[in-house]
Amino acid sequence: MKKRKIISVLLLLVGVVLSVAFIVRIEFPQGFEAYFKREYYNQFGPLAISVELLIAAYYFFIGHKKTNFALALFGFTALLDPLFDQLGLFDSIVPIYGTIILSICGLLCIWLAFANPFKLKRLSRLVAILSLVLGVFVELFFNYF
């Protein structure tokens, strides 16, 4: 239990630091019409990923029954961003430091969700596929639509 809390606190700290860094980068437009343009909403993609990390880390800290789903959802979302960028689907606006940190955390969270070393509620195949589909949806919503 102590290892779980240490890992979750570290993930929470990373999530808070990245959330602050991504919020600072958001540019708020002057005109009313600019709030309805795609470029404005695309800025919130990196923030959405870091908020997913915060939620997953908090669930991991308290041992919530949906922890592995939240970890898998964050992990897939964090890893799909650089993958889709490399495949040419879109140009990711996550800065390189964010991509590296989120990818490392994403790999860790995917491992925690599927290996289940802390004996939390296991992921079913349906829930694992759902977390992947939702991760794809989040990425496409903030970058492609």
Coordinates of N, CA and C in Angstrom, one line a residue:
M1 N 0.8 -1.2 0.0 CA 0.0 0.0 0.0 C 0.9 1.3 0.0
K2 N 2.0 1.2 0.7 CA 2.9 2.4 0.7 C 3.4 2.7 -0.7
K3 N 3.8 1.7 -1.4 CA 4.3 1.9 -2.8 C 3.2 2.5 -3.7
R4 N 2.0 2.0 -3.5 CA 0.9 2.6 -4.3 C 0.7 4.1 -4.0
K5 N 0.8 4.5 -2.8 CA 0.6 5.9 -2.4 C 1.8 6.7 -2.9
I6 N 3.0 6.2 -2.8 CA 4.1 7.0 -3.3 C 4.0 7.2 -4.8
I7 N 3.7 6.1 -5.6 CA 3.6 6.3 -7.0 C 2.4 7.2 -7.4
S8 N 1.3 7.1 -6.6 CA 0.2 8.0 -6.9 C 0.5 9.4 -6.6
V9 N 1.2 9.7 -5.5 CA 1.6 11.1 -5.2 C 2.5 11.7 -6.3
L10 N 3.5 10.8 -6.7 CA 4.4 11.3 -7.8 C 3.6 11.6 -9.1
L11 N 2.6 10.7 -9.4 CA 1.8 11.0 -10.6 C 0.9 12.2 -10.4
L12 N 0.4 12.5 -9.2 CA -0.3 13.7 -8.9 C 0.5 14.9 -9.1
L13 N 1.7 14.9 -8.6 CA 2.6 16.0 -8.7 C 2.9 16.3 -10.2
V14 N 3.2 15.3 -11.0 CA 3.5 15.5 -12.4 C 2.2 16.1 -13.1
G15 N 1.0 15.6 -12.7 CA -0.2 16.1 -13.3 C -0.4 17.5 -12.9
V16 N -0.2 17.9 -11.7 CA -0.4 19.3 -11.3 C 0.6 20.2 -12.0
V17 N 1.9 19.8 -12.1 CA 2.9 20.7 -12.7 C 2.6 20.8 -14.2
L18 N 2.2 19.7 -14.9 CA 1.9 19.8 -16.3 C 0.6 20.6 -16.5
S19 N -0.4 20.4 -15.7 CA -1.6 21.2 -15.8 C -1.3 22.7 -15.7
V20 N -0.5 23.1 -14.8 CA -0.2 24.5 -14.6 C 0.6 25.0 -15.9
A21 N 1.5 24.2 -16.3 CA 2.3 24.6 -17.5 C 1.4 24.7 -18.7
F22 N 0.4 23.8 -18.9 CA -0.4 23.9 -20.1 C -1.5 25.0 -19.9
I23 N -1.9 25.3 -18.7 CA -2.9 26.4 -18.6 C -2.2 27.7 -18.9
V24 N -0.9 27.9 -18.5 CA -0.2 29.1 -18.8 C -0.1 29.3 -20.3
R25 N 0.0 28.3 -21.1 CA 0.2 28.4 -22.5 C -1.1 28.7 -23.3
I26 N -2.2 28.6 -22.6 CA -3.5 28.9 -23.3 C -3.6 30.4 -23.6
E27 N -3.9 30.7 -24.9 CA -4.2 32.1 -25.3 C -5.6 32.4 -25.4
F28 N -6.1 33.3 -24.6 CA -7.5 33.7 -24.7 C -7.8 34.8 -25.7
P29 N -8.7 34.6 -26.6 CA -8.9 35.6 -27.7 C -9.6 36.9 -27.2
Q30 N -9.5 37.9 -28.0 CA -10.1 39.2 -27.6 C -11.6 39.2 -28.1
G31 N -11.8 38.8 -29.3 CA -13.2 38.9 -29.9 C -14.1 37.8 -29.5
F32 N -15.4 38.0 -29.6 CA -16.4 37.0 -29.2 C -16.4 35.8 -30.2
E33 N -16.2 36.1 -31.5 CA -16.2 35.0 -32.5 C -15.1 34.0 -32.4
A34 N -13.9 34.5 -31.9 CA -12.8 33.6 -31.7 C -13.0 32.5 -30.8
Y35 N -13.9 32.6 -29.8 CA -14.2 31.5 -28.9 C -14.9 30.4 -29.6
F36 N -15.4 30.6 -30.8 CA -16.1 29.5 -31.4 C -15.2 28.9 -32.6
K37 N -14.0 29.2 -32.6 CA -13.1 28.6 -33.6 C -12.4 27.4 -33.1
R38 N -12.0 26.5 -34.0 CA -11.3 25.3 -33.6 C -10.0 25.5 -33.0
E39 N -9.3 26.5 -33.4 CA -7.9 26.8 -32.9 C -8.0 27.1 -31.4
Y40 N -9.1 27.7 -30.9 CA -9.2 28.0 -29.5 C -9.3 26.7 -28.7
Y41 N -10.2 25.9 -29.1 CA -10.5 24.6 -28.4 C -9.3 23.6 -28.5
N42 N -8.6 23.7 -29.6 CA -7.4 22.8 -29.7 C -6.4 23.0 -28.6
Q43 N -6.3 24.2 -28.1 CA -5.3 24.5 -27.0 C -5.6 23.7 -25.7
F44 N -6.8 23.2 -25.6 CA -7.1 22.5 -24.3 C -6.8 21.0 -24.4
G45 N -6.3 20.5 -25.5 CA -6.0 19.1 -25.6 C -4.9 18.7 -24.6
P46 N -3.8 19.4 -24.5 CA -2.8 19.0 -23.5 C -3.3 19.1 -22.1
L47 N -4.1 20.1 -21.8 CA -4.7 20.2 -20.5 C -5.6 19.0 -20.2
A48 N -6.4 18.6 -21.2 CA -7.3 17.4 -21.0 C -6.5 16.2 -20.6
I49 N -5.4 16.0 -21.3 CA -4.5 14.8 -21.0 C -4.0 14.9 -19.5
S50 N -3.5 16.1 -19.1 CA -3.0 16.2 -17.8 C -4.1 16.1 -16.7
V51 N -5.3 16.5 -17.0 CA -6.4 16.3 -16.1 C -6.8 14.9 -16.0
E52 N -6.7 14.1 -17.1 CA -6.9 12.7 -17.0 C -5.9 12.0 -16.1
L53 N -4.6 12.5 -16.2 CA -3.6 12.0 -15.3 C -3.9 12.3 -13.8
L54 N -4.4 13.5 -13.6 CA -4.8 13.9 -12.2 C -5.9 13.0 -11.7
I55 N -6.9 12.7 -12.4 CA -8.0 11.9 -12.0 C -7.5 10.5 -11.8
A56 N -6.7 9.9 -12.7 CA -6.2 8.6 -12.6 C -5.3 8.5 -11.3
A57 N -4.5 9.4 -11.1 CA -3.6 9.4 -9.9 C -4.4 9.5 -8.6
Y58 N -5.4 10.3 -8.6 CA -6.3 10.4 -7.4 C -7.0 9.1 -7.2
Y59 N -7.6 8.5 -8.2 CA -8.2 7.2 -8.0 C -7.2 6.2 -7.5
F60 N -6.0 6.2 -8.1 CA -5.0 5.3 -7.6 C -4.6 5.5 -6.2
F61 N -4.6 6.8 -5.8 CA -4.2 7.1 -4.4 C -5.3 6.5 -3.4
I62 N -6.6 6.7 -3.7 CA -7.6 6.3 -2.8 C -8.0 4.8 -3.0
G63 N -7.5 4.2 -4.1 CA -7.9 2.8 -4.4 C -9.3 2.6 -4.9
H64 N -9.8 3.5 -5.6 CA -11.1 3.5 -6.2 C -11.3 2.3 -7.1
K65 N -12.5 1.8 -7.2 CA -12.8 0.6 -8.0 C -12.6 0.9 -9.5
K66 N -12.6 2.1 -9.9 CA -12.4 2.5 -11.4 C -11.0 2.9 -11.7
T67 N -10.1 2.6 -10.8 CA -8.7 3.0 -10.9 C -8.1 2.5 -12.2
N68 N -8.2 1.2 -12.5 CA -7.5 0.7 -13.7 C -8.1 1.2 -15.0
F69 N -9.4 1.5 -15.0 CA -10.0 2.1 -16.2 C -9.4 3.5 -16.4
A70 N -9.4 4.3 -15.3 CA -8.8 5.7 -15.4 C -7.4 5.6 -15.8
L71 N -6.6 4.7 -15.3 CA -5.2 4.6 -15.6 C -5.0 4.2 -17.1
A72 N -5.9 3.2 -17.6 CA -5.8 2.8 -19.0 C -6.2 3.9 -19.9
L73 N -7.3 4.7 -19.5 CA -7.7 5.8 -20.4 C -6.7 6.8 -20.5
F74 N -6.1 7.2 -19.4 CA -5.0 8.2 -19.5 C -3.8 7.6 -20.3
G75 N -3.4 6.4 -20.0 CA -2.3 5.8 -20.7 C -2.5 5.8 -22.2
F76 N -3.7 5.4 -22.7 CA -3.9 5.3 -24.1 C -4.0 6.7 -24.7
T77 N -4.6 7.7 -24.0 CA -4.7 9.0 -24.5 C -3.3 9.6 -24.6
A78 N -2.4 9.4 -23.6 CA -1.1 10.0 -23.6 C -0.2 9.4 -24.7
L79 N -0.4 8.1 -25.0 CA 0.4 7.5 -26.0 C -0.1 7.6 -27.4
L80 N -1.4 7.9 -27.5 CA -1.9 8.0 -28.9 C -1.6 9.4 -29.4
D81 N -1.4 10.4 -28.6 CA -1.0 11.7 -29.1 C 0.2 11.7 -29.9
P82 N 1.4 11.2 -29.4 CA 2.6 11.2 -30.3 C 2.4 10.2 -31.4
L83 N 1.7 9.1 -31.2 CA 1.5 8.2 -32.3 C 0.7 8.8 -33.5
F84 N -0.4 9.4 -33.2 CA -1.1 10.1 -34.2 C -0.3 11.2 -34.9
D85 N 0.5 11.9 -34.1 CA 1.3 12.9 -34.7 C 2.4 12.3 -35.6
Q86 N 3.0 11.2 -35.3 CA 3.9 10.6 -36.1 C 3.3 10.0 -37.4
L87 N 2.0 9.5 -37.2 CA 1.3 9.0 -38.4 C 0.8 10.0 -39.3
G88 N 0.9 11.3 -38.9 CA 0.5 12.4 -39.8 C -1.0 12.7 -39.7
L89 N -1.7 12.2 -38.8 CA -3.2 12.5 -38.6 C -3.4 14.0 -38.3
F90 N -2.5 14.5 -37.4 CA -2.5 15.9 -37.0 C -1.2 16.3 -36.5
D91 N -1.0 17.6 -36.3 CA 0.2 18.1 -35.6 C -0.1 18.3 -34.2
S92 N 0.5 17.6 -33.3 CA 0.2 17.7 -31.9 C 0.7 19.0 -31.4
I93 N 0.0 19.7 -30.5 CA 0.4 20.9 -29.9 C 1.0 20.7 -28.5
V94 N 1.1 19.5 -28.1 CA 1.8 19.2 -26.8 C 3.3 19.5 -27.0
P95 N 3.8 20.3 -26.1 CA 5.3 20.6 -26.3 C 6.1 19.3 -26.0
I96 N 7.3 19.3 -26.5 CA 8.1 18.1 -26.5 C 8.4 17.6 -25.1
Y97 N 8.6 18.5 -24.1 CA 8.8 18.1 -22.8 C 7.5 17.4 -22.2
G98 N 6.3 17.9 -22.6 CA 5.1 17.3 -22.2 C 4.9 15.9 -22.8
T99 N 5.3 15.8 -24.1 CA 5.1 14.6 -24.8 C 6.0 13.5 -24.1
I100 N 7.2 13.8 -23.8 CA 8.1 12.9 -23.2 C 7.6 12.5 -21.8
I101 N 7.2 13.4 -21.0 CA 6.8 13.2 -19.6 C 5.5 12.4 -19.7
L102 N 4.5 12.8 -20.5 CA 3.2 12.1 -20.6 C 3.4 10.7 -21.1
S103 N 4.3 10.5 -22.1 CA 4.5 9.2 -22.6 C 5.1 8.2 -21.6
I104 N 6.0 8.7 -20.8 CA 6.6 7.9 -19.7 C 5.5 7.5 -18.7
C105 N 4.7 8.5 -18.3 CA 3.6 8.3 -17.3 C 2.6 7.4 -17.9
G106 N 2.3 7.6 -19.2 CA 1.3 6.7 -19.9 C 1.7 5.3 -20.0
L107 N 3.0 5.0 -20.3 CA 3.5 3.6 -20.2 C 3.4 3.0 -18.8
L108 N 3.7 3.8 -17.8 CA 3.6 3.3 -16.4 C 2.2 3.0 -16.1
C109 N 1.3 3.9 -16.5 CA -0.2 3.7 -16.2 C -0.8 2.5 -16.9
I110 N -0.4 2.4 -18.2 CA -0.8 1.2 -18.9 C -0.4 -0.1 -18.2
W111 N 0.9 -0.1 -17.8 CA 1.4 -1.3 -17.1 C 0.6 -1.5 -15.8
L112 N 0.4 -0.4 -15.0 CA -0.3 -0.6 -13.8 C -1.8 -1.1 -14.0
A113 N -2.4 -0.6 -15.1 CA -3.8 -1.0 -15.3 C -3.9 -2.4 -15.7
F114 N -3.0 -2.9 -16.6 CA -3.1 -4.2 -17.1 C -2.4 -5.3 -16.3
A115 N -1.3 -5.0 -15.6 CA -0.6 -5.9 -14.8 C -1.3 -6.1 -13.4
N116 N -1.9 -5.0 -13.0 CA -2.7 -4.9 -11.7 C -1.8 -5.4 -10.5
P117 N -0.6 -4.8 -10.3 CA 0.3 -5.3 -9.3 C -0.3 -5.0 -7.9
F118 N -1.2 -4.0 -7.7 CA -1.7 -3.7 -6.4 C -3.1 -4.3 -6.1
K119 N -3.5 -5.2 -6.9 CA -4.7 -6.0 -6.7 C -5.9 -5.2 -6.6
L120 N -6.1 -4.2 -7.5 CA -7.3 -3.4 -7.6 C -8.2 -4.2 -8.6
K121 N -9.4 -3.7 -8.8 CA -10.3 -4.3 -9.7 C -9.8 -4.5 -11.1
R122 N -9.7 -5.7 -11.6 CA -9.1 -6.0 -12.9 C -10.0 -5.4 -14.0
L123 N -9.3 -5.1 -15.1 CA -10.0 -4.6 -16.3 C -10.6 -5.8 -17.1
S124 N -11.8 -5.7 -17.5 CA -12.3 -6.7 -18.4 C -11.9 -6.3 -19.8
R125 N -12.1 -7.2 -20.7 CA -11.7 -6.9 -22.1 C -12.5 -5.8 -22.7
L126 N -13.8 -5.8 -22.3 CA -14.7 -4.7 -22.8 C -14.3 -3.4 -22.3
V127 N -13.9 -3.3 -21.0 CA -13.5 -2.0 -20.4 C -12.2 -1.6 -21.0
A128 N -11.3 -2.5 -21.2 CA -10.0 -2.2 -21.8 C -10.2 -1.6 -23.2
I129 N -11.1 -2.2 -24.0 CA -11.4 -1.7 -25.4 C -12.0 -0.3 -25.3
L130 N -13.0 -0.2 -24.3 CA -13.6 1.1 -24.1 C -12.7 2.2 -23.8
S131 N -11.7 1.9 -22.9 CA -10.7 2.9 -22.6 C -9.8 3.3 -23.8
L132 N -9.5 2.4 -24.7 CA -8.8 2.7 -25.9 C -9.7 3.5 -26.8
V133 N -10.9 3.2 -27.0 CA -11.8 3.9 -27.9 C -12.0 5.4 -27.3
L134 N -12.2 5.5 -26.0 CA -12.3 6.8 -25.5 C -11.1 7.7 -25.6
G135 N -9.9 7.0 -25.5 CA -8.6 7.7 -25.7 C -8.5 8.2 -27.1
V136 N -8.9 7.4 -28.1 CA -8.9 7.8 -29.5 C -9.9 9.0 -29.7
F137 N -11.1 8.9 -29.0 CA -12.0 10.0 -29.2 C -11.5 11.3 -28.6
V138 N -10.9 11.3 -27.4 CA -10.3 12.5 -26.8 C -9.3 13.1 -27.8
E139 N -8.4 12.3 -28.3 CA -7.4 12.8 -29.2 C -7.9 13.4 -30.4
L140 N -8.9 12.7 -31.0 CA -9.5 13.2 -32.3 C -10.3 14.5 -32.0
F141 N -11.0 14.5 -30.8 CA -11.8 15.7 -30.5 C -11.0 17.0 -30.4
F142 N -9.8 16.9 -29.7 CA -9.0 18.1 -29.5 C -8.1 18.4 -30.7
N143 N -7.9 17.4 -31.6 CA -6.9 17.7 -32.6 C -7.4 17.6 -34.0
Y144 N -8.5 16.9 -34.2 CA -8.9 16.6 -35.6 C -10.2 17.2 -36.0
F145 N -11.2 17.2 -35.1 CA -12.5 17.6 -35.4 C -12.6 19.1 -35.4

